[in-house]
PDB file of C-alpha atoms and ligand atoms in Angstrom:
ATOM      1  CA  MET L 199     136.708  98.570 247.586  1.00 98.00           C
ATOM      2  CA  THR L 200     136.487  97.573 243.946  1.00 98.00           C
ATOM      3  CA  GLU L 201     138.801  98.137 240.972  1.00 97.00           C
ATOM      4  CA  ALA L 202     136.621 101.092 239.970  1.00 98.00           C
ATOM      5  CA  ASP L 203     137.659 102.817 243.203  1.00 98.00           C
ATOM      6  CA  LEU L 204     141.384 102.511 242.448  1.00 98.00           C
ATOM      7  CA  PRO L 205     142.004 105.956 240.857  1.00 98.00           C
ATOM      8  CA  THR L 206     140.552 107.779 243.891  1.00 98.00           C
ATOM      9  CA  VAL L 207     142.133 105.374 246.367  1.00 98.00           C
ATOM     10  CA  MET L 208     145.558 105.778 244.750  1.00 98.00           C
ATOM     11  CA  ALA L 209     145.254 109.565 244.828  1.00 98.00           C
ATOM     12  CA  ILE L 210     144.593 109.404 248.582  1.00 98.00           C
ATOM     13  CA  GLU L 211     147.412 106.858 249.002  1.00 98.00           C
ATOM     14  CA  ARG L 212     149.967 109.122 247.268  1.00 98.00           C
ATOM     15  CA  ALA L 213     148.825 112.234 249.125  1.00 97.00           C
ATOM     16  CA  THR L 214     148.865 110.458 252.495  1.00 96.00           C
ATOM     17  CA  PHE L 215     152.106 108.500 252.164  1.00 93.00           C
ATOM     18  CA  PRO L 216     154.287 110.676 249.881  1.00 91.00           C
ATOM     19  CA  PHE L 217     157.474 108.759 250.657  1.00 88.00           C
ATOM     20  CA  ASP L 218     156.256 105.173 250.790  1.00 89.00           C
ATOM     21  CA  ALA L 219     152.998 104.950 248.875  1.00 95.00           C
ATOM     22  CA  TRP L 220     151.967 101.528 247.615  1.00 96.00           C
ATOM     23  CA  SER L 221     151.988 101.148 243.856  1.00 98.00           C
ATOM     24  CA  GLU L 222     148.685 100.682 242.045  1.00 98.00           C
ATOM     25  CA  GLY L 223     149.834  97.150 241.246  1.00 97.00           C
ATOM     26  CA  MET L 224     150.190  96.344 244.948  1.00 98.00           C
ATOM     27  CA  MET L 225     146.734  97.701 245.690  1.00 98.00           C
ATOM     28  CA  ARG L 226     145.262  95.822 242.726  1.00 98.00           C
ATOM     29  CA  GLY L 227     146.909  92.644 243.978  1.00 97.00           C
ATOM     30  CA  GLU L 228     145.252  93.049 247.357  1.00 98.00           C
ATOM     31  CA  LEU L 229     141.850  93.468 245.675  1.00 98.00           C
ATOM     32  CA  GLY L 230     142.535  90.380 243.581  1.00 96.00           C
ATOM     33  CA  ASP L 231     142.602  88.316 246.756  1.00 96.00           C
ATOM     34  CA  GLN L 232     139.183  89.495 247.915  1.00 96.00           C
ATOM     35  CA  PRO L 233     137.201  87.891 249.406  1.00 95.00           C
ATOM     36  CA  ARG L 234     139.484  84.893 250.033  1.00 95.00           C
ATOM     37  CA  THR L 235     142.126  86.438 252.320  1.00 97.00           C
ATOM     38  CA  ARG L 236     141.426  90.167 252.070  1.00 98.00           C
ATOM     39  CA  HIS L 237     138.669  92.620 252.967  1.00 98.00           C
ATOM     40  CA  TYR L 238     139.073  96.201 251.699  1.00 98.00           C
ATOM     41  CA  VAL L 239     136.595  98.990 252.392  1.00 98.00           C
ATOM     42  CA  VAL L 240     136.185 102.588 251.299  1.00 98.00           C
ATOM     43  CA  ALA L 241     134.575 105.378 253.313  1.00 98.00           C
ATOM     44  CA  VAL L 242     132.165 107.553 251.331  1.00 98.00           C
ATOM     45  CA  VAL L 243     131.039 111.029 252.381  1.00 97.00           C
ATOM     46  CA  ASP L 244     128.658 112.963 250.107  1.00 97.00           C
ATOM     47  CA  ASP L 245     129.232 110.376 247.344  1.00 97.00           C
ATOM     48  CA  VAL L 246     133.016 110.895 247.438  1.00 97.00           C
ATOM     49  CA  ILE L 247     135.581 108.373 248.658  1.00 98.00           C
ATOM     50  CA  VAL L 248     137.486 109.998 251.531  1.00 98.00           C
ATOM     51  CA  GLY L 249     139.304 106.979 252.956  1.00 98.00           C
ATOM     52  CA  TYR L 250     140.021 103.295 252.678  1.00 98.00           C
ATOM     53  CA  ALA L 251     141.269 100.440 254.813  1.00 98.00           C
ATOM     54  CA  GLY L 252     142.250  96.840 254.287  1.00 98.00           C
ATOM     55  CA  LEU L 253     142.330  93.634 256.294  1.00 98.00           C
ATOM     56  CA  ALA L 254     144.229  90.395 255.714  1.00 98.00           C
ATOM     57  CA  ALA L 255     142.866  87.352 257.493  1.00 98.00           C
ATOM     58  CA  ALA L 256     144.031  83.754 257.621  1.00 97.00           C
ATOM     59  CA  ALA L 257     142.971  81.094 260.090  1.00 95.00           C
ATOM     60  CA  ASP L 258     142.714  82.677 263.551  1.00 97.00           C
ATOM     61  CA  GLN L 259     144.855  85.764 262.919  1.00 98.00           C
ATOM     62  CA  ALA L 260     144.286  89.002 261.019  1.00 98.00           C
ATOM     63  CA  ASP L 261     146.306  92.101 260.098  1.00 98.00           C
ATOM     64  CA  VAL L 262     145.367  95.692 259.375  1.00 98.00           C
ATOM     65  CA  GLN L 263     147.166  96.092 256.039  1.00 98.00           C
ATOM     66  CA  THR L 264     146.564  99.793 255.530  1.00 98.00           C
ATOM     67  CA  ILE L 265     144.282 102.635 256.556  1.00 98.00           C
ATOM     68  CA  ALA L 266     144.160 106.214 255.314  1.00 98.00           C
ATOM     69  CA  VAL L 267     141.770 109.151 255.411  1.00 98.00           C
ATOM     70  CA  LEU L 268     141.940 112.241 253.219  1.00 97.00           C
ATOM     71  CA  GLU L 269     143.585 114.987 255.262  1.00 96.00           C
ATOM     72  CA  SER L 270     140.514 117.230 255.004  1.00 97.00           C
ATOM     73  CA  HIS L 271     138.410 114.516 256.687  1.00 97.00           C
ATOM     74  CA  GLN L 272     140.828 113.336 259.376  1.00 97.00           C
ATOM     75  CA  GLY L 273     139.618 113.714 262.930  1.00 96.00           C
ATOM     76  CA  THR L 274     135.941 113.325 262.020  1.00 97.00           C
ATOM     77  CA  GLY L 275     135.516 109.646 262.881  1.00 97.00           C
ATOM     78  CA  VAL L 276     136.065 108.186 259.407  1.00 98.00           C
ATOM     79  CA  GLY L 277     139.180 106.210 260.376  1.00 98.00           C
ATOM     80  CA  GLY L 278     137.503 104.906 263.501  1.00 97.00           C
ATOM     81  CA  ALA L 279     134.483 103.765 261.510  1.00 98.00           C
ATOM     82  CA  MET L 280     136.665 101.833 259.050  1.00 98.00           C
ATOM     83  CA  LEU L 281     138.731 100.291 261.842  1.00 98.00           C
ATOM     84  CA  ALA L 282     135.523  99.125 263.534  1.00 98.00           C
ATOM     85  CA  GLU L 283     134.475  97.466 260.272  1.00 98.00           C
ATOM     86  CA  LEU L 284     137.838  95.688 259.937  1.00 98.00           C
ATOM     87  CA  LEU L 285     137.577  94.399 263.517  1.00 98.00           C
ATOM     88  CA  ALA L 286     134.030  93.172 262.860  1.00 98.00           C
ATOM     89  CA  GLU L 287     135.091  91.420 259.658  1.00 98.00           C
ATOM     90  CA  ALA L 288     138.080  89.817 261.397  1.00 98.00           C
ATOM     91  CA  ARG L 289     135.680  88.436 264.007  1.00 97.00           C
ATOM     92  CA  ARG L 290     133.265  87.215 261.328  1.00 97.00           C
ATOM     93  CA  ARG L 291     136.156  85.320 259.742  1.00 97.00           C
ATOM     94  CA  GLY L 292     137.042  83.663 263.015  1.00 96.00           C
ATOM     95  CA  ALA L 293     140.187  85.620 263.873  1.00 98.00           C
ATOM     96  CA  ARG L 294     141.080  85.583 267.550  1.00 98.00           C
ATOM     97  CA  GLU L 295     143.645  88.383 267.351  1.00 98.00           C
ATOM     98  CA  ILE L 296     144.465  91.215 264.995  1.00 98.00           C
ATOM     99  CA  PHE L 297     147.867  92.840 264.481  1.00 98.00           C
ATOM    100  CA  LEU L 298     149.238  96.003 262.933  1.00 98.00           C
ATOM    101  CA  GLU L 299     152.419  97.998 262.570  1.00 97.00           C
ATOM    102  CA  VAL L 300     152.541 101.758 262.980  1.00 97.00           C
ATOM    103  CA  ARG L 301     155.337 104.288 262.701  1.00 96.00           C
ATOM    104  CA  SER L 302     156.598 105.394 266.086  1.00 97.00           C
ATOM    105  CA  ASP L 303     156.331 109.024 264.887  1.00 96.00           C
ATOM    106  CA  ASN L 304     152.594 108.762 264.125  1.00 96.00           C
ATOM    107  CA  PRO L 305     150.862 109.732 267.396  1.00 96.00           C
ATOM    108  CA  ARG L 306     147.435 110.259 265.842  1.00 95.00           C
ATOM    109  CA  ALA L 307     147.259 106.736 264.411  1.00 97.00           C
ATOM    110  CA  ARG L 308     148.668 105.247 267.623  1.00 97.00           C
ATOM    111  CA  GLY L 309     146.010 107.129 269.601  1.00 97.00           C
ATOM    112  CA  VAL L 310     143.227 105.774 267.405  1.00 97.00           C
ATOM    113  CA  TYR L 311     144.530 102.209 267.714  1.00 98.00           C
ATOM    114  CA  GLU L 312     144.815 102.497 271.500  1.00 98.00           C
ATOM    115  CA  ARG L 313     141.267 103.813 271.665  1.00 97.00           C
ATOM    116  CA  PHE L 314     140.255 100.621 269.829  1.00 97.00           C
ATOM    117  CA  GLY L 315     141.987  98.408 272.339  1.00 97.00           C
ATOM    118  CA  PHE L 316     145.263  97.695 270.549  1.00 98.00           C
ATOM    119  CA  GLU L 317     148.268  97.185 272.832  1.00 98.00           C
ATOM    120  CA  GLU L 318     151.934  97.560 272.026  1.00 98.00           C
ATOM    121  CA  ILE L 319     153.592  94.152 271.830  1.00 98.00           C
ATOM    122  CA  GLY L 320     156.949  95.003 270.321  1.00 98.00           C
ATOM    123  CA  LEU L 321     159.226  97.289 268.402  1.00 98.00           C
ATOM    124  CA  ARG L 322     160.874  96.768 265.012  1.00 97.00           C
ATOM    125  CA  ARG L 323     163.863  99.057 265.027  1.00 98.00           C
ATOM    126  CA  ARG L 324     164.526 101.057 261.840  1.00 97.00           C
ATOM    127  CA  TYR L 325     161.755  99.109 260.095  1.00 95.00           C
ATOM    128  CA  TYR L 326     160.905 101.923 257.684  1.00 92.00           C
ATOM    129  CA  ASP L 327     163.181 103.127 254.888  1.00 89.00           C
ATOM    130  CA  ASP L 328     163.880 106.455 256.604  1.00 91.00           C
ATOM    131  CA  GLY L 329     165.082 104.676 259.749  1.00 95.00           C
ATOM    132  CA  THR L 330     161.918 105.156 261.811  1.00 96.00           C
ATOM    133  CA  ASP L 331     160.928 102.351 264.194  1.00 98.00           C
ATOM    134  CA  ALA L 332     157.712 100.371 263.779  1.00 98.00           C
ATOM    135  CA  ILE L 333     155.544  99.707 266.810  1.00 98.00           C
ATOM    136  CA  MET L 334     153.796  96.334 266.638  1.00 98.00           C
ATOM    137  CA  MET L 335     150.320  96.301 268.158  1.00 98.00           C
ATOM    138  CA  ARG L 336     147.780  93.573 268.848  1.00 98.00           C
ATOM    139  CA  ARG L 337     144.165  93.427 269.877  1.00 98.00           C
ATOM    140  CA  LYS L 338     142.655  90.195 271.120  1.00 98.00           C
ATOM    141  CA  LEU L 339     139.242  89.533 269.600  1.00 97.00           C
ATOM    142  CA  ASP L 340     137.885  86.692 271.695  1.00 83.00           C
ATOM    143  CA  GLY L 341     135.516  87.484 274.480  1.00 61.00           C
TER     144      GLY L 341
HETATM  145  C1  LIG Y 219     145.270 107.487 261.280  1.00 68.72           C
HETATM  146  C2  LIG Y 219     143.993 107.797 260.528  1.00 68.72           C
HETATM  147  C3  LIG Y 219     143.644 106.650 259.589  1.00 68.72           C
HETATM  148  C4  LIG Y 219     142.864 107.964 261.542  1.00 68.72           C
HETATM  149  O1  LIG Y 219     141.697 108.310 260.836  1.00 68.72           O
HETATM  150  P1  LIG Y 219     140.793 109.521 261.329  1.00 68.72           P
HETATM  151  O2  LIG Y 219     139.614 109.537 260.465  1.00 68.72           O
HETATM  152  O3  LIG Y 219     141.615 110.753 261.403  1.00 68.72           O
HETATM  153  O4  LIG Y 219     140.435 108.980 262.784  1.00 68.72           O
HETATM  154  P2  LIG Y 219     139.220 109.426 263.695  1.00 68.72           P
HETATM  155  O5  LIG Y 219     138.621 110.703 263.226  1.00 68.72           O
HETATM  156  O6  LIG Y 219     138.318 108.259 263.839  1.00 68.72           O
HETATM  157  O7  LIG Y 219     139.983 109.645 265.051  1.00 68.72           O
HETATM  158  C5  LIG Y 219     141.000 110.632 265.097  1.00 68.72           C
HETATM  159  C6  LIG Y 219     140.725 111.599 266.192  1.00 68.72           C
HETATM  160  O8  LIG Y 219     139.558 112.323 265.888  1.00 68.72           O
HETATM  161  C7  LIG Y 219     138.711 112.304 267.027  1.00 68.72           C
HETATM  162  N1  LIG Y 219     137.341 112.168 266.543  1.00 68.72           N
HETATM  163  C8  LIG Y 219     136.702 111.019 266.224  1.00 68.72           C
HETATM  164  N2  LIG Y 219     135.454 111.265 265.831  1.00 68.72           N
HETATM  165  C9  LIG Y 219     135.306 112.605 265.889  1.00 68.72           C
HETATM  166  C10 LIG Y 219     134.240 113.469 265.584  1.00 68.72           C
HETATM  167  N3  LIG Y 219     133.065 113.011 265.158  1.00 68.72           N
HETATM  168  N4  LIG Y 219     134.461 114.788 265.721  1.00 68.72           N
HETATM  169  C11 LIG Y 219     135.641 115.269 266.149  1.00 68.72           C
HETATM  170  N5  LIG Y 219     136.687 114.484 266.442  1.00 68.72           N
HETATM  171  C12 LIG Y 219     136.517 113.182 266.335  1.00 68.72           C
HETATM  172  C13 LIG Y 219     139.060 111.109 267.819  1.00 68.72           C
HETATM  173  O9  LIG Y 219     138.850 111.362 269.189  1.00 68.72           O
HETATM  174  C14 LIG Y 219     140.481 110.917 267.510  1.00 68.72           C
HETATM  175  O10 LIG Y 219     141.247 111.564 268.464  1.00 68.72           O
HETATM  176  P3  LIG Y 219     142.567 110.860 268.995  1.00 68.72           P
HETATM  177  O11 LIG Y 219     143.579 111.045 267.909  1.00 68.72           O
HETATM  178  O12 LIG Y 219     142.884 111.624 270.217  1.00 68.72           O
HETATM  179  O13 LIG Y 219     142.237 109.412 269.205  1.00 68.72           O
HETATM  180  C15 LIG Y 219     144.102 109.116 259.715  1.00 68.72           C
HETATM  181  O14 LIG Y 219     144.410 110.163 260.597  1.00 68.72           O
HETATM  182  C16 LIG Y 219     145.101 109.062 258.591  1.00 68.72           C
HETATM  183  O15 LIG Y 219     144.770 108.697 257.471  1.00 68.72           O
HETATM  184  N6  LIG Y 219     146.359 109.448 258.858  1.00 68.72           N
HETATM  185  C17 LIG Y 219     147.372 109.447 257.838  1.00 68.72           C
HETATM  186  C18 LIG Y 219     147.688 108.044 257.372  1.00 68.72           C
HETATM  187  C19 LIG Y 219     148.083 107.157 258.505  1.00 68.72           C
HETATM  188  O16 LIG Y 219     148.791 107.566 259.407  1.00 68.72           O
HETATM  189  N7  LIG Y 219     147.626 105.905 258.429  1.00 68.72           N
HETATM  190  C20 LIG Y 219     147.928 104.916 259.443  1.00 68.72           C
HETATM  191  C21 LIG Y 219     149.217 104.246 259.124  1.00 68.72           C
HETATM  192  S1  LIG Y 219     149.563 102.959 260.311  1.00 68.72           S
END
């Protein structure tokens, strides 16, 4: 992802997370830390950006910062492809485990993460502004 991608990325962000979208400044800040601690990718289908995902990595740990796919393209493998790229990049950077948080009321995302080997390691009660719990997940990368 580059700054030139921001208008499209922010449109997807606002459509996907209507109640808790990141601001453009937050997204720009993440890009500003590439490639030092961040790795952000976009998914392109027929020359159009249909999704994006971001990784934070430091020392031997990494986090999935965000991932979103345009609703019209969900369920076609785009999210899985981006997640695979984040896992590969985390490994390239020497991470031994990767973490993420997901809303407890988001079964599709939880299903994708489980398919990629993430395991539930904890619960953050009422983590989100609307009172929904966050499930904390981890995937070990060594071996
Ligand atoms: C969660 C999200 C990123 C997953 O991306 P996606 O592109 O829909 O994911 P995939 O297509 O790779 O996988 C989704 C499902 O489609 C199925 N699928 C994958 N490739 C497929 C293909 N080629 N054809 C048909 N179905 C396919 C998968 O089996 C998967 O099923 P599952 O839910 O039972 O695991 C996406 O749905 C999204 O943006 N959701 C809204 C935002 C969000 O919740 N973000 C995560 C916050 S933590």
